[in-house]
Amino acid sequence: MSGTEDATATRRGGGRLVTLPDGTPVCLRPARSKDLRLLAANFSKLTPEDIHQRFFEYLGSFPGKLAHMIAHADRARQLALLAVPPPDAPPCDDVYGLAQLVDTGAG
């Protein structure tokens, strides 16, 4: 995701508000195990082509290995970040994006 941090970004619920280049406000925050339902629901909205571009294979459901990594992450070495609607947006189950950072210790 290419965006810039809003000059007035604030921390809320462990997240940071940012504004995308098109003006869309987004909250970036660490993923939590309770987010697995949201991720699975958003996965079901993807087309087969979207799934292939993201996971390099055709999958019928949200990958169990990825779900396990998010739910049981070693917080000292792994971080999963979600891009979600800001806290003041109407309630919804949208997830705009997921990024994972992993320290492999090789460096």
PDB file of N, CA and C in Angstrom:
ATOM      1  N   MET A   1       0.855  -1.159   0.000  1.00  0.00           N
ATOM      2  CA  MET A   1       0.000   0.000   0.000  1.00  0.00           C
ATOM      3  C   MET A   1       0.897   1.216   0.000  1.00  0.00           C
ATOM      4  N   SER A   2       0.628   2.110  -0.922  1.00  0.00           N
ATOM      5  CA  SER A   2       1.420   3.331  -0.951  1.00  0.00           C
ATOM      6  C   SER A   2       0.571   4.467  -0.429  1.00  0.00           C
ATOM      7  N   GLY A   3       0.961   5.004   0.662  1.00  0.00           N
ATOM      8  CA  GLY A   3       0.224   6.100   1.265  1.00  0.00           C
ATOM      9  C   GLY A   3       1.158   6.912   2.124  1.00  0.00           C
ATOM     10  N   THR A   4       0.673   8.008   2.589  1.00  0.00           N
ATOM     11  CA  THR A   4       1.489   8.841   3.454  1.00  0.00           C
ATOM     12  C   THR A   4       0.793   8.988   4.781  1.00  0.00           C
ATOM     13  N   GLU A   5       1.566   9.100   5.788  1.00  0.00           N
ATOM     14  CA  GLU A   5       1.002   9.277   7.115  1.00  0.00           C
ATOM     15  C   GLU A   5       0.412  10.672   7.214  1.00  0.00           C
ATOM     16  N   ASP A   6      -0.799  10.731   7.705  1.00  0.00           N
ATOM     17  CA  ASP A   6      -1.469  12.017   7.883  1.00  0.00           C
ATOM     18  C   ASP A   6      -0.691  12.833   8.900  1.00  0.00           C
ATOM     19  N   ALA A   7      -0.584  14.133   8.659  1.00  0.00           N
ATOM     20  CA  ALA A   7       0.144  15.011   9.574  1.00  0.00           C
ATOM     21  C   ALA A   7      -0.479  15.012  10.959  1.00  0.00           C
ATOM     22  N   THR A   8      -1.753  14.698  11.033  1.00  0.00           N
ATOM     23  CA  THR A   8      -2.420  14.684  12.332  1.00  0.00           C
ATOM     24  C   THR A   8      -2.709  13.258  12.781  1.00  0.00           C
ATOM     25  N   ALA A   9      -1.894  12.305  12.330  1.00  0.00           N
ATOM     26  CA  ALA A   9      -2.125  10.906  12.690  1.00  0.00           C
ATOM     27  C   ALA A   9      -2.099  10.736  14.204  1.00  0.00           C
ATOM     28  N   THR A  10      -3.012   9.916  14.690  1.00  0.00           N
ATOM     29  CA  THR A  10      -3.072   9.644  16.115  1.00  0.00           C
ATOM     30  C   THR A  10      -3.159   8.145  16.330  1.00  0.00           C
ATOM     31  N   ARG A  11      -2.748   7.716  17.491  1.00  0.00           N
ATOM     32  CA  ARG A  11      -2.847   6.298  17.841  1.00  0.00           C
ATOM     33  C   ARG A  11      -4.188   6.045  18.491  1.00  0.00           C
ATOM     34  N   ARG A  12      -4.872   5.010  18.010  1.00  0.00           N
ATOM     35  CA  ARG A  12      -6.144   4.596  18.586  1.00  0.00           C
ATOM     36  C   ARG A  12      -6.197   3.085  18.545  1.00  0.00           C
ATOM     37  N   GLY A  13      -6.412   2.470  19.669  1.00  0.00           N
ATOM     38  CA  GLY A  13      -6.548   1.019  19.698  1.00  0.00           C
ATOM     39  C   GLY A  13      -5.342   0.294  19.154  1.00  0.00           C
ATOM     40  N   GLY A  14      -4.149   0.830  19.368  1.00  0.00           N
ATOM     41  CA  GLY A  14      -2.952   0.169  18.876  1.00  0.00           C
ATOM     42  C   GLY A  14      -2.700   0.417  17.407  1.00  0.00           C
ATOM     43  N   GLY A  15      -3.425   1.337  16.801  1.00  0.00           N
ATOM     44  CA  GLY A  15      -3.263   1.603  15.382  1.00  0.00           C
ATOM     45  C   GLY A  15      -2.809   3.019  15.122  1.00  0.00           C
ATOM     46  N   ARG A  16      -2.600   3.288  13.860  1.00  0.00           N
ATOM     47  CA  ARG A  16      -2.201   4.627  13.440  1.00  0.00           C
ATOM     48  C   ARG A  16      -3.067   5.000  12.249  1.00  0.00           C
ATOM     49  N   LEU A  17      -3.661   6.183  12.326  1.00  0.00           N
ATOM     50  CA  LEU A  17      -4.472   6.680  11.222  1.00  0.00           C
ATOM     51  C   LEU A  17      -3.560   7.240  10.141  1.00  0.00           C
ATOM     52  N   VAL A  18      -3.805   6.838   8.914  1.00  0.00           N
ATOM     53  CA  VAL A  18      -3.061   7.363   7.769  1.00  0.00           C
ATOM     54  C   VAL A  18      -4.064   7.740   6.682  1.00  0.00           C
ATOM     55  N   THR A  19      -3.627   8.573   5.778  1.00  0.00           N
ATOM     56  CA  THR A  19      -4.456   8.976   4.651  1.00  0.00           C
ATOM     57  C   THR A  19      -3.794   8.493   3.372  1.00  0.00           C
ATOM     58  N   LEU A  20      -4.539   7.735   2.572  1.00  0.00           N
ATOM     59  CA  LEU A  20      -4.022   7.244   1.307  1.00  0.00           C
ATOM     60  C   LEU A  20      -3.959   8.394   0.301  1.00  0.00           C
ATOM     61  N   PRO A  21      -3.189   8.225  -0.775  1.00  0.00           N
ATOM     62  CA  PRO A  21      -3.066   9.304  -1.759  1.00  0.00           C
ATOM     63  C   PRO A  21      -4.405   9.792  -2.324  1.00  0.00           C
ATOM     64  N   ASP A  22      -5.416   8.916  -2.361  1.00  0.00           N
ATOM     65  CA  ASP A  22      -6.719   9.335  -2.879  1.00  0.00           C
ATOM     66  C   ASP A  22      -7.582  10.015  -1.824  1.00  0.00           C
ATOM     67  N   GLY A  23      -7.031  10.188  -0.603  1.00  0.00           N
ATOM     68  CA  GLY A  23      -7.749  10.864   0.467  1.00  0.00           C
ATOM     69  C   GLY A  23      -8.494   9.936   1.414  1.00  0.00           C
ATOM     70  N   THR A  24      -8.455   8.628   1.155  1.00  0.00           N
ATOM     71  CA  THR A  24      -9.154   7.668   2.005  1.00  0.00           C
ATOM     72  C   THR A  24      -8.445   7.519   3.347  1.00  0.00           C
ATOM     73  N   PRO A  25      -9.154   7.714   4.464  1.00  0.00           N
ATOM     74  CA  PRO A  25      -8.533   7.485   5.775  1.00  0.00           C
ATOM     75  C   PRO A  25      -8.532   5.984   6.086  1.00  0.00           C
ATOM     76  N   VAL A  26      -7.432   5.504   6.633  1.00  0.00           N
ATOM     77  CA  VAL A  26      -7.255   4.095   6.947  1.00  0.00           C
ATOM     78  C   VAL A  26      -6.567   3.984   8.298  1.00  0.00           C
ATOM     79  N   CYS A  27      -6.908   2.950   9.040  1.00  0.00           N
ATOM     80  CA  CYS A  27      -6.231   2.658  10.297  1.00  0.00           C
ATOM     81  C   CYS A  27      -5.305   1.463  10.080  1.00  0.00           C
ATOM     82  N   LEU A  28      -4.036   1.634  10.361  1.00  0.00           N
ATOM     83  CA  LEU A  28      -3.069   0.535  10.324  1.00  0.00           C
ATOM     84  C   LEU A  28      -2.872   0.071  11.750  1.00  0.00           C
ATOM     85  N   ARG A  29      -3.087  -1.232  11.982  1.00  0.00           N
ATOM     86  CA  ARG A  29      -2.956  -1.745  13.338  1.00  0.00           C
ATOM     87  C   ARG A  29      -2.493  -3.194  13.301  1.00  0.00           C
ATOM     88  N   PRO A  30      -1.921  -3.656  14.411  1.00  0.00           N
ATOM     89  CA  PRO A  30      -1.524  -5.063  14.480  1.00  0.00           C
ATOM     90  C   PRO A  30      -2.749  -5.973  14.372  1.00  0.00           C
ATOM     91  N   ALA A  31      -2.571  -7.078  13.671  1.00  0.00           N
ATOM     92  CA  ALA A  31      -3.635  -8.082  13.574  1.00  0.00           C
ATOM     93  C   ALA A  31      -3.742  -8.813  14.906  1.00  0.00           C
ATOM     94  N   ARG A  32      -4.952  -9.228  15.213  1.00  0.00           N
ATOM     95  CA  ARG A  32      -5.209  -9.994  16.435  1.00  0.00           C
ATOM     96  C   ARG A  32      -5.905 -11.295  16.049  1.00  0.00           C
ATOM     97  N   SER A  33      -5.849 -12.275  16.917  1.00  0.00           N
ATOM     98  CA  SER A  33      -6.463 -13.564  16.587  1.00  0.00           C
ATOM     99  C   SER A  33      -7.954 -13.415  16.304  1.00  0.00           C
ATOM    100  N   LYS A  34      -8.622 -12.459  16.929  1.00  0.00           N
ATOM    101  CA  LYS A  34     -10.047 -12.281  16.677  1.00  0.00           C
ATOM    102  C   LYS A  34     -10.318 -11.711  15.280  1.00  0.00           C
ATOM    103  N   ASP A  35      -9.270 -11.265  14.574  1.00  0.00           N
ATOM    104  CA  ASP A  35      -9.422 -10.770  13.211  1.00  0.00           C
ATOM    105  C   ASP A  35      -9.535 -11.886  12.179  1.00  0.00           C
ATOM    106  N   LEU A  36      -9.307 -13.126  12.579  1.00  0.00           N
ATOM    107  CA  LEU A  36      -9.346 -14.227  11.623  1.00  0.00           C
ATOM    108  C   LEU A  36     -10.701 -14.328  10.938  1.00  0.00           C
ATOM    109  N   ARG A  37     -11.781 -14.052  11.661  1.00  0.00           N
ATOM    110  CA  ARG A  37     -13.111 -14.084  11.062  1.00  0.00           C
ATOM    111  C   ARG A  37     -13.221 -13.018   9.972  1.00  0.00           C
ATOM    112  N   LEU A  38     -12.699 -11.824  10.250  1.00  0.00           N
ATOM    113  CA  LEU A  38     -12.725 -10.752   9.254  1.00  0.00           C
ATOM    114  C   LEU A  38     -11.915 -11.123   8.020  1.00  0.00           C
ATOM    115  N   LEU A  39     -10.732 -11.696   8.240  1.00  0.00           N
ATOM    116  CA  LEU A  39      -9.876 -12.069   7.123  1.00  0.00           C
ATOM    117  C   LEU A  39     -10.531 -13.147   6.267  1.00  0.00           C
ATOM    118  N   ALA A  40     -11.139 -14.133   6.913  1.00  0.00           N
ATOM    119  CA  ALA A  40     -11.814 -15.198   6.178  1.00  0.00           C
ATOM    120  C   ALA A  40     -13.001 -14.642   5.396  1.00  0.00           C
ATOM    121  N   ALA A  41     -13.753 -13.725   6.002  1.00  0.00           N
ATOM    122  CA  ALA A  41     -14.906 -13.129   5.316  1.00  0.00           C
ATOM    123  C   ALA A  41     -14.448 -12.318   4.107  1.00  0.00           C
ATOM    124  N   ASN A  42     -13.364 -11.586   4.243  1.00  0.00           N
ATOM    125  CA  ASN A  42     -12.862 -10.804   3.121  1.00  0.00           C
ATOM    126  C   ASN A  42     -12.251 -11.691   2.045  1.00  0.00           C
ATOM    127  N   PHE A  43     -11.657 -12.811   2.443  1.00  0.00           N
ATOM    128  CA  PHE A  43     -11.118 -13.764   1.477  1.00  0.00           C
ATOM    129  C   PHE A  43     -12.227 -14.262   0.560  1.00  0.00           C
ATOM    130  N   SER A  44     -13.410 -14.487   1.140  1.00  0.00           N
ATOM    131  CA  SER A  44     -14.528 -15.017   0.348  1.00  0.00           C
ATOM    132  C   SER A  44     -15.017 -14.008  -0.700  1.00  0.00           C
ATOM    133  N   LYS A  45     -14.624 -12.735  -0.586  1.00  0.00           N
ATOM    134  CA  LYS A  45     -15.014 -11.711  -1.561  1.00  0.00           C
ATOM    135  C   LYS A  45     -14.066 -11.660  -2.760  1.00  0.00           C
ATOM    136  N   LEU A  46     -12.913 -12.331  -2.656  1.00  0.00           N
ATOM    137  CA  LEU A  46     -11.913 -12.278  -3.720  1.00  0.00           C
ATOM    138  C   LEU A  46     -12.308 -13.152  -4.904  1.00  0.00           C
ATOM    139  N   THR A  47     -11.925 -12.708  -6.081  1.00  0.00           N
ATOM    140  CA  THR A  47     -12.123 -13.534  -7.269  1.00  0.00           C
ATOM    141  C   THR A  47     -10.996 -14.566  -7.325  1.00  0.00           C
ATOM    142  N   PRO A  48     -11.184 -15.643  -8.089  1.00  0.00           N
ATOM    143  CA  PRO A  48     -10.093 -16.620  -8.234  1.00  0.00           C
ATOM    144  C   PRO A  48      -8.796 -15.977  -8.729  1.00  0.00           C
ATOM    145  N   GLU A  49      -8.903 -14.976  -9.595  1.00  0.00           N
ATOM    146  CA  GLU A  49      -7.706 -14.298 -10.103  1.00  0.00           C
ATOM    147  C   GLU A  49      -7.007 -13.504  -8.993  1.00  0.00           C
ATOM    148  N   ASP A  50      -7.795 -12.823  -8.148  1.00  0.00           N
ATOM    149  CA  ASP A  50      -7.218 -12.097  -7.007  1.00  0.00           C
ATOM    150  C   ASP A  50      -6.482 -13.059  -6.082  1.00  0.00           C
ATOM    151  N   ILE A  51      -7.107 -14.183  -5.800  1.00  0.00           N
ATOM    152  CA  ILE A  51      -6.494 -15.187  -4.910  1.00  0.00           C
ATOM    153  C   ILE A  51      -5.175 -15.666  -5.502  1.00  0.00           C
ATOM    154  N   HIS A  52      -5.168 -15.954  -6.778  1.00  0.00           N
ATOM    155  CA  HIS A  52      -3.945 -16.439  -7.422  1.00  0.00           C
ATOM    156  C   HIS A  52      -2.837 -15.390  -7.368  1.00  0.00           C
ATOM    157  N   GLN A  53      -3.182 -14.127  -7.589  1.00  0.00           N
ATOM    158  CA  GLN A  53      -2.175 -13.063  -7.537  1.00  0.00           C
ATOM    159  C   GLN A  53      -1.613 -12.877  -6.134  1.00  0.00           C
ATOM    160  N   ARG A  54      -2.418 -13.091  -5.097  1.00  0.00           N
ATOM    161  CA  ARG A  54      -1.965 -12.887  -3.715  1.00  0.00           C
ATOM    162  C   ARG A  54      -1.228 -14.093  -3.142  1.00  0.00           C
ATOM    163  N   PHE A  55      -1.684 -15.299  -3.500  1.00  0.00           N
ATOM    164  CA  PHE A  55      -1.147 -16.513  -2.874  1.00  0.00           C
ATOM    165  C   PHE A  55      -0.403 -17.420  -3.850  1.00  0.00           C
ATOM    166  N   PHE A  56      -0.336 -17.041  -5.119  1.00  0.00           N
ATOM    167  CA  PHE A  56       0.366 -17.797  -6.156  1.00  0.00           C
ATOM    168  C   PHE A  56      -0.208 -19.195  -6.376  1.00  0.00           C
ATOM    169  N   GLU A  57      -1.455 -19.382  -6.005  1.00  0.00           N
ATOM    170  CA  GLU A  57      -2.178 -20.625  -6.257  1.00  0.00           C
ATOM    171  C   GLU A  57      -3.663 -20.365  -6.081  1.00  0.00           C
ATOM    172  N   TYR A  58      -4.476 -21.279  -6.564  1.00  0.00           N
ATOM    173  CA  TYR A  58      -5.922 -21.154  -6.405  1.00  0.00           C
ATOM    174  C   TYR A  58      -6.323 -21.855  -5.112  1.00  0.00           C
ATOM    175  N   LEU A  59      -6.990 -21.142  -4.240  1.00  0.00           N
ATOM    176  CA  LEU A  59      -7.403 -21.670  -2.940  1.00  0.00           C
ATOM    177  C   LEU A  59      -8.900 -21.489  -2.782  1.00  0.00           C
ATOM    178  N   GLY A  60      -9.535 -22.412  -2.080  1.00  0.00           N
ATOM    179  CA  GLY A  60     -10.967 -22.319  -1.861  1.00  0.00           C
ATOM    180  C   GLY A  60     -11.347 -21.619  -0.571  1.00  0.00           C
ATOM    181  N   SER A  61     -10.393 -21.488   0.346  1.00  0.00           N
ATOM    182  CA  SER A  61     -10.682 -20.847   1.631  1.00  0.00           C
ATOM    183  C   SER A  61      -9.417 -20.162   2.135  1.00  0.00           C
ATOM    184  N   PHE A  62      -9.611 -19.335   3.149  1.00  0.00           N
ATOM    185  CA  PHE A  62      -8.481 -18.617   3.746  1.00  0.00           C
ATOM    186  C   PHE A  62      -7.454 -19.635   4.228  1.00  0.00           C
ATOM    187  N   PRO A  63      -6.179 -19.481   3.847  1.00  0.00           N
ATOM    188  CA  PRO A  63      -5.157 -20.471   4.165  1.00  0.00           C
ATOM    189  C   PRO A  63      -4.967 -20.703   5.671  1.00  0.00           C
ATOM    190  N   GLY A  64      -5.097 -21.938   6.096  1.00  0.00           N
ATOM    191  CA  GLY A  64      -4.945 -22.300   7.501  1.00  0.00           C
ATOM    192  C   GLY A  64      -3.579 -21.952   8.059  1.00  0.00           C
ATOM    193  N   LYS A  65      -2.540 -22.123   7.246  1.00  0.00           N
ATOM    194  CA  LYS A  65      -1.176 -21.807   7.702  1.00  0.00           C
ATOM    195  C   LYS A  65      -1.054 -20.315   8.027  1.00  0.00           C
ATOM    196  N   LEU A  66      -1.626 -19.471   7.178  1.00  0.00           N
ATOM    197  CA  LEU A  66      -1.598 -18.031   7.424  1.00  0.00           C
ATOM    198  C   LEU A  66      -2.411 -17.680   8.662  1.00  0.00           C
ATOM    199  N   ALA A  67      -3.578 -18.286   8.798  1.00  0.00           N
ATOM    200  CA  ALA A  67      -4.411 -18.047   9.984  1.00  0.00           C
ATOM    201  C   ALA A  67      -3.654 -18.427  11.250  1.00  0.00           C
ATOM    202  N   HIS A  68      -2.968 -19.559  11.227  1.00  0.00           N
ATOM    203  CA  HIS A  68      -2.198 -20.001  12.397  1.00  0.00           C
ATOM    204  C   HIS A  68      -1.067 -19.033  12.703  1.00  0.00           C
ATOM    205  N   MET A  69      -0.373 -18.547  11.660  1.00  0.00           N
ATOM    206  CA  MET A  69       0.733 -17.603  11.874  1.00  0.00           C
ATOM    207  C   MET A  69       0.238 -16.314  12.522  1.00  0.00           C
ATOM    208  N   ILE A  70      -0.951 -15.856  12.118  1.00  0.00           N
ATOM    209  CA  ILE A  70      -1.491 -14.616  12.677  1.00  0.00           C
ATOM    210  C   ILE A  70      -1.953 -14.834  14.114  1.00  0.00           C
ATOM    211  N   ALA A  71      -2.652 -15.935  14.343  1.00  0.00           N
ATOM    212  CA  ALA A  71      -3.226 -16.195  15.666  1.00  0.00           C
ATOM    213  C   ALA A  71      -2.173 -16.553  16.706  1.00  0.00           C
ATOM    214  N   HIS A  72      -1.082 -17.168  16.269  1.00  0.00           N
ATOM    215  CA  HIS A  72      -0.069 -17.653  17.211  1.00  0.00           C
ATOM    216  C   HIS A  72       1.311 -17.059  16.926  1.00  0.00           C
ATOM    217  N   ALA A  73       1.335 -15.827  16.492  1.00  0.00           N
ATOM    218  CA  ALA A  73       2.600 -15.178  16.121  1.00  0.00           C
ATOM    219  C   ALA A  73       3.507 -14.999  17.328  1.00  0.00           C
ATOM    220  N   ASP A  74       4.784 -15.235  17.105  1.00  0.00           N
ATOM    221  CA  ASP A  74       5.823 -14.924  18.084  1.00  0.00           C
ATOM    222  C   ASP A  74       6.058 -13.429  17.967  1.00  0.00           C
ATOM    223  N   ARG A  75       5.455 -12.658  18.859  1.00  0.00           N
ATOM    224  CA  ARG A  75       5.472 -11.194  18.748  1.00  0.00           C
ATOM    225  C   ARG A  75       6.886 -10.604  18.769  1.00  0.00           C
ATOM    226  N   ALA A  76       7.860 -11.361  19.221  1.00  0.00           N
ATOM    227  CA  ALA A  76       9.234 -10.860  19.219  1.00  0.00           C
ATOM    228  C   ALA A  76       9.839 -10.933  17.817  1.00  0.00           C
ATOM    229  N   ARG A  77       9.287 -11.792  16.943  1.00  0.00           N
ATOM    230  CA  ARG A  77       9.869 -11.996  15.621  1.00  0.00           C
ATOM    231  C   ARG A  77       8.898 -11.763  14.464  1.00  0.00           C
ATOM    232  N   GLN A  78       7.607 -11.678  14.746  1.00  0.00           N
ATOM    233  CA  GLN A  78       6.620 -11.570  13.677  1.00  0.00           C
ATOM    234  C   GLN A  78       5.625 -10.456  13.974  1.00  0.00           C
ATOM    235  N   LEU A  79       5.185  -9.824  12.908  1.00  0.00           N
ATOM    236  CA  LEU A  79       4.175  -8.794  13.041  1.00  0.00           C
ATOM    237  C   LEU A  79       3.272  -8.862  11.821  1.00  0.00           C
ATOM    238  N   ALA A  80       1.989  -8.920  12.057  1.00  0.00           N
ATOM    239  CA  ALA A  80       1.003  -8.848  10.980  1.00  0.00           C
ATOM    240  C   ALA A  80       0.235  -7.543  11.174  1.00  0.00           C
ATOM    241  N   LEU A  81       0.191  -6.744  10.130  1.00  0.00           N
ATOM    242  CA  LEU A  81      -0.508  -5.454  10.182  1.00  0.00           C
ATOM    243  C   LEU A  81      -1.726  -5.495   9.271  1.00  0.00           C
ATOM    244  N   LEU A  82      -2.818  -4.927   9.748  1.00  0.00           N
ATOM    245  CA  LEU A  82      -4.029  -4.809   8.957  1.00  0.00           C
ATOM    246  C   LEU A  82      -4.264  -3.350   8.605  1.00  0.00           C
ATOM    247  N   ALA A  83      -4.803  -3.140   7.424  1.00  0.00           N
ATOM    248  CA  ALA A  83      -5.325  -1.833   7.027  1.00  0.00           C
ATOM    249  C   ALA A  83      -6.838  -1.980   7.054  1.00  0.00           C
ATOM    250  N   VAL A  84      -7.478  -1.235   7.950  1.00  0.00           N
ATOM    251  CA  VAL A  84      -8.926  -1.340   8.156  1.00  0.00           C
ATOM    252  C   VAL A  84      -9.535   0.060   8.181  1.00  0.00           C
ATOM    253  N   PRO A  85     -10.873   0.137   8.084  1.00  0.00           N
ATOM    254  CA  PRO A  85     -11.502   1.457   8.197  1.00  0.00           C
ATOM    255  C   PRO A  85     -11.160   2.103   9.536  1.00  0.00           C
ATOM    256  N   PRO A  86     -11.106   3.428   9.587  1.00  0.00           N
ATOM    257  CA  PRO A  86     -10.781   4.107  10.842  1.00  0.00           C
ATOM    258  C   PRO A  86     -11.861   3.872  11.894  1.00  0.00           C
ATOM    259  N   PRO A  87     -11.508   4.043  13.167  1.00  0.00           N
ATOM    260  CA  PRO A  87     -12.454   3.772  14.255  1.00  0.00           C
ATOM    261  C   PRO A  87     -13.748   4.573  14.172  1.00  0.00           C
ATOM    262  N   ASP A  88     -13.721   5.759  13.579  1.00  0.00           N
ATOM    263  CA  ASP A  88     -14.938   6.566  13.526  1.00  0.00           C
ATOM    264  C   ASP A  88     -15.805   6.268  12.289  1.00  0.00           C
ATOM    265  N   ALA A  89     -15.394   5.290  11.471  1.00  0.00           N
ATOM    266  CA  ALA A  89     -16.182   4.891  10.298  1.00  0.00           C
ATOM    267  C   ALA A  89     -17.360   4.022  10.745  1.00  0.00           C
ATOM    268  N   PRO A  90     -18.414   3.963   9.934  1.00  0.00           N
ATOM    269  CA  PRO A  90     -19.531   3.070  10.272  1.00  0.00           C
ATOM    270  C   PRO A  90     -19.025   1.630  10.389  1.00  0.00           C
ATOM    271  N   PRO A  91     -19.573   0.839  11.309  1.00  0.00           N
ATOM    272  CA  PRO A  91     -19.119  -0.539  11.493  1.00  0.00           C
ATOM    273  C   PRO A  91     -19.227  -1.351  10.200  1.00  0.00           C
ATOM    274  N   CYS A  92     -18.169  -2.093   9.908  1.00  0.00           N
ATOM    275  CA  CYS A  92     -18.165  -2.988   8.751  1.00  0.00           C
ATOM    276  C   CYS A  92     -17.080  -4.035   8.969  1.00  0.00           C
ATOM    277  N   ASP A  93     -17.085  -5.025   8.107  1.00  0.00           N
ATOM    278  CA  ASP A  93     -16.102  -6.107   8.210  1.00  0.00           C
ATOM    279  C   ASP A  93     -15.006  -5.985   7.159  1.00  0.00           C
ATOM    280  N   ASP A  94     -14.772  -4.788   6.647  1.00  0.00           N
ATOM    281  CA  ASP A  94     -13.771  -4.615   5.603  1.00  0.00           C
ATOM    282  C   ASP A  94     -12.354  -4.696   6.152  1.00  0.00           C
ATOM    283  N   VAL A  95     -11.510  -5.353   5.396  1.00  0.00           N
ATOM    284  CA  VAL A  95     -10.070  -5.346   5.618  1.00  0.00           C
ATOM    285  C   VAL A  95      -9.479  -4.927   4.283  1.00  0.00           C
ATOM    286  N   TYR A  96      -8.790  -3.796   4.268  1.00  0.00           N
ATOM    287  CA  TYR A  96      -8.228  -3.284   3.025  1.00  0.00           C
ATOM    288  C   TYR A  96      -6.935  -3.996   2.649  1.00  0.00           C
ATOM    289  N   GLY A  97      -6.215  -4.470   3.654  1.00  0.00           N
ATOM    290  CA  GLY A  97      -4.954  -5.131   3.355  1.00  0.00           C
ATOM    291  C   GLY A  97      -4.359  -5.787   4.580  1.00  0.00           C
ATOM    292  N   LEU A  98      -3.449  -6.720   4.330  1.00  0.00           N
ATOM    293  CA  LEU A  98      -2.710  -7.443   5.364  1.00  0.00           C
ATOM    294  C   LEU A  98      -1.257  -7.501   4.935  1.00  0.00           C
ATOM    295  N   ALA A  99      -0.371  -7.149   5.835  1.00  0.00           N
ATOM    296  CA  ALA A  99       1.073  -7.259   5.566  1.00  0.00           C
ATOM    297  C   ALA A  99       1.700  -8.006   6.729  1.00  0.00           C
ATOM    298  N   GLN A 100       2.642  -8.865   6.413  1.00  0.00           N
ATOM    299  CA  GLN A 100       3.355  -9.612   7.454  1.00  0.00           C
ATOM    300  C   GLN A 100       4.834  -9.288   7.397  1.00  0.00           C
ATOM    301  N   LEU A 101       5.405  -9.068   8.550  1.00  0.00           N
ATOM    302  CA  LEU A 101       6.840  -8.848   8.675  1.00  0.00           C
ATOM    303  C   LEU A 101       7.381  -9.956   9.572  1.00  0.00           C
ATOM    304  N   VAL A 102       8.434 -10.613   9.117  1.00  0.00           N
ATOM    305  CA  VAL A 102       9.023 -11.716   9.871  1.00  0.00           C
ATOM    306  C   VAL A 102      10.520 -11.536   9.935  1.00  0.00           C
ATOM    307  N   ASP A 103      11.084 -11.569  11.133  1.00  0.00           N
ATOM    308  CA  ASP A 103      12.531 -11.533  11.329  1.00  0.00           C
ATOM    309  C   ASP A 103      13.044 -12.957  11.228  1.00  0.00           C
ATOM    310  N   THR A 104      13.753 -13.251  10.148  1.00  0.00           N
ATOM    311  CA  THR A 104      14.259 -14.609   9.949  1.00  0.00           C
ATOM    312  C   THR A 104      15.587 -14.829  10.656  1.00  0.00           C
ATOM    313  N   GLY A 105      16.174 -13.740  11.182  1.00  0.00           N
ATOM    314  CA  GLY A 105      17.442 -13.869  11.875  1.00  0.00           C
ATOM    315  C   GLY A 105      18.617 -14.012  10.913  1.00  0.00           C
ATOM    316  N   ALA A 106      18.373 -13.934   9.634  1.00  0.00           N
ATOM    317  CA  ALA A 106      19.429 -14.098   8.646  1.00  0.00           C
ATOM    318  C   ALA A 106      19.942 -12.747   8.183  1.00  0.00           C
ATOM    319  N   GLY A 107      20.647 -12.086   9.040  1.00  0.00           N
ATOM    320  CA  GLY A 107      21.109 -10.804   8.558  1.00  0.00           C
ATOM    321  C   GLY A 107      21.928 -10.131   9.529  1.00  0.00           C
TER     322      GLY A 107
END
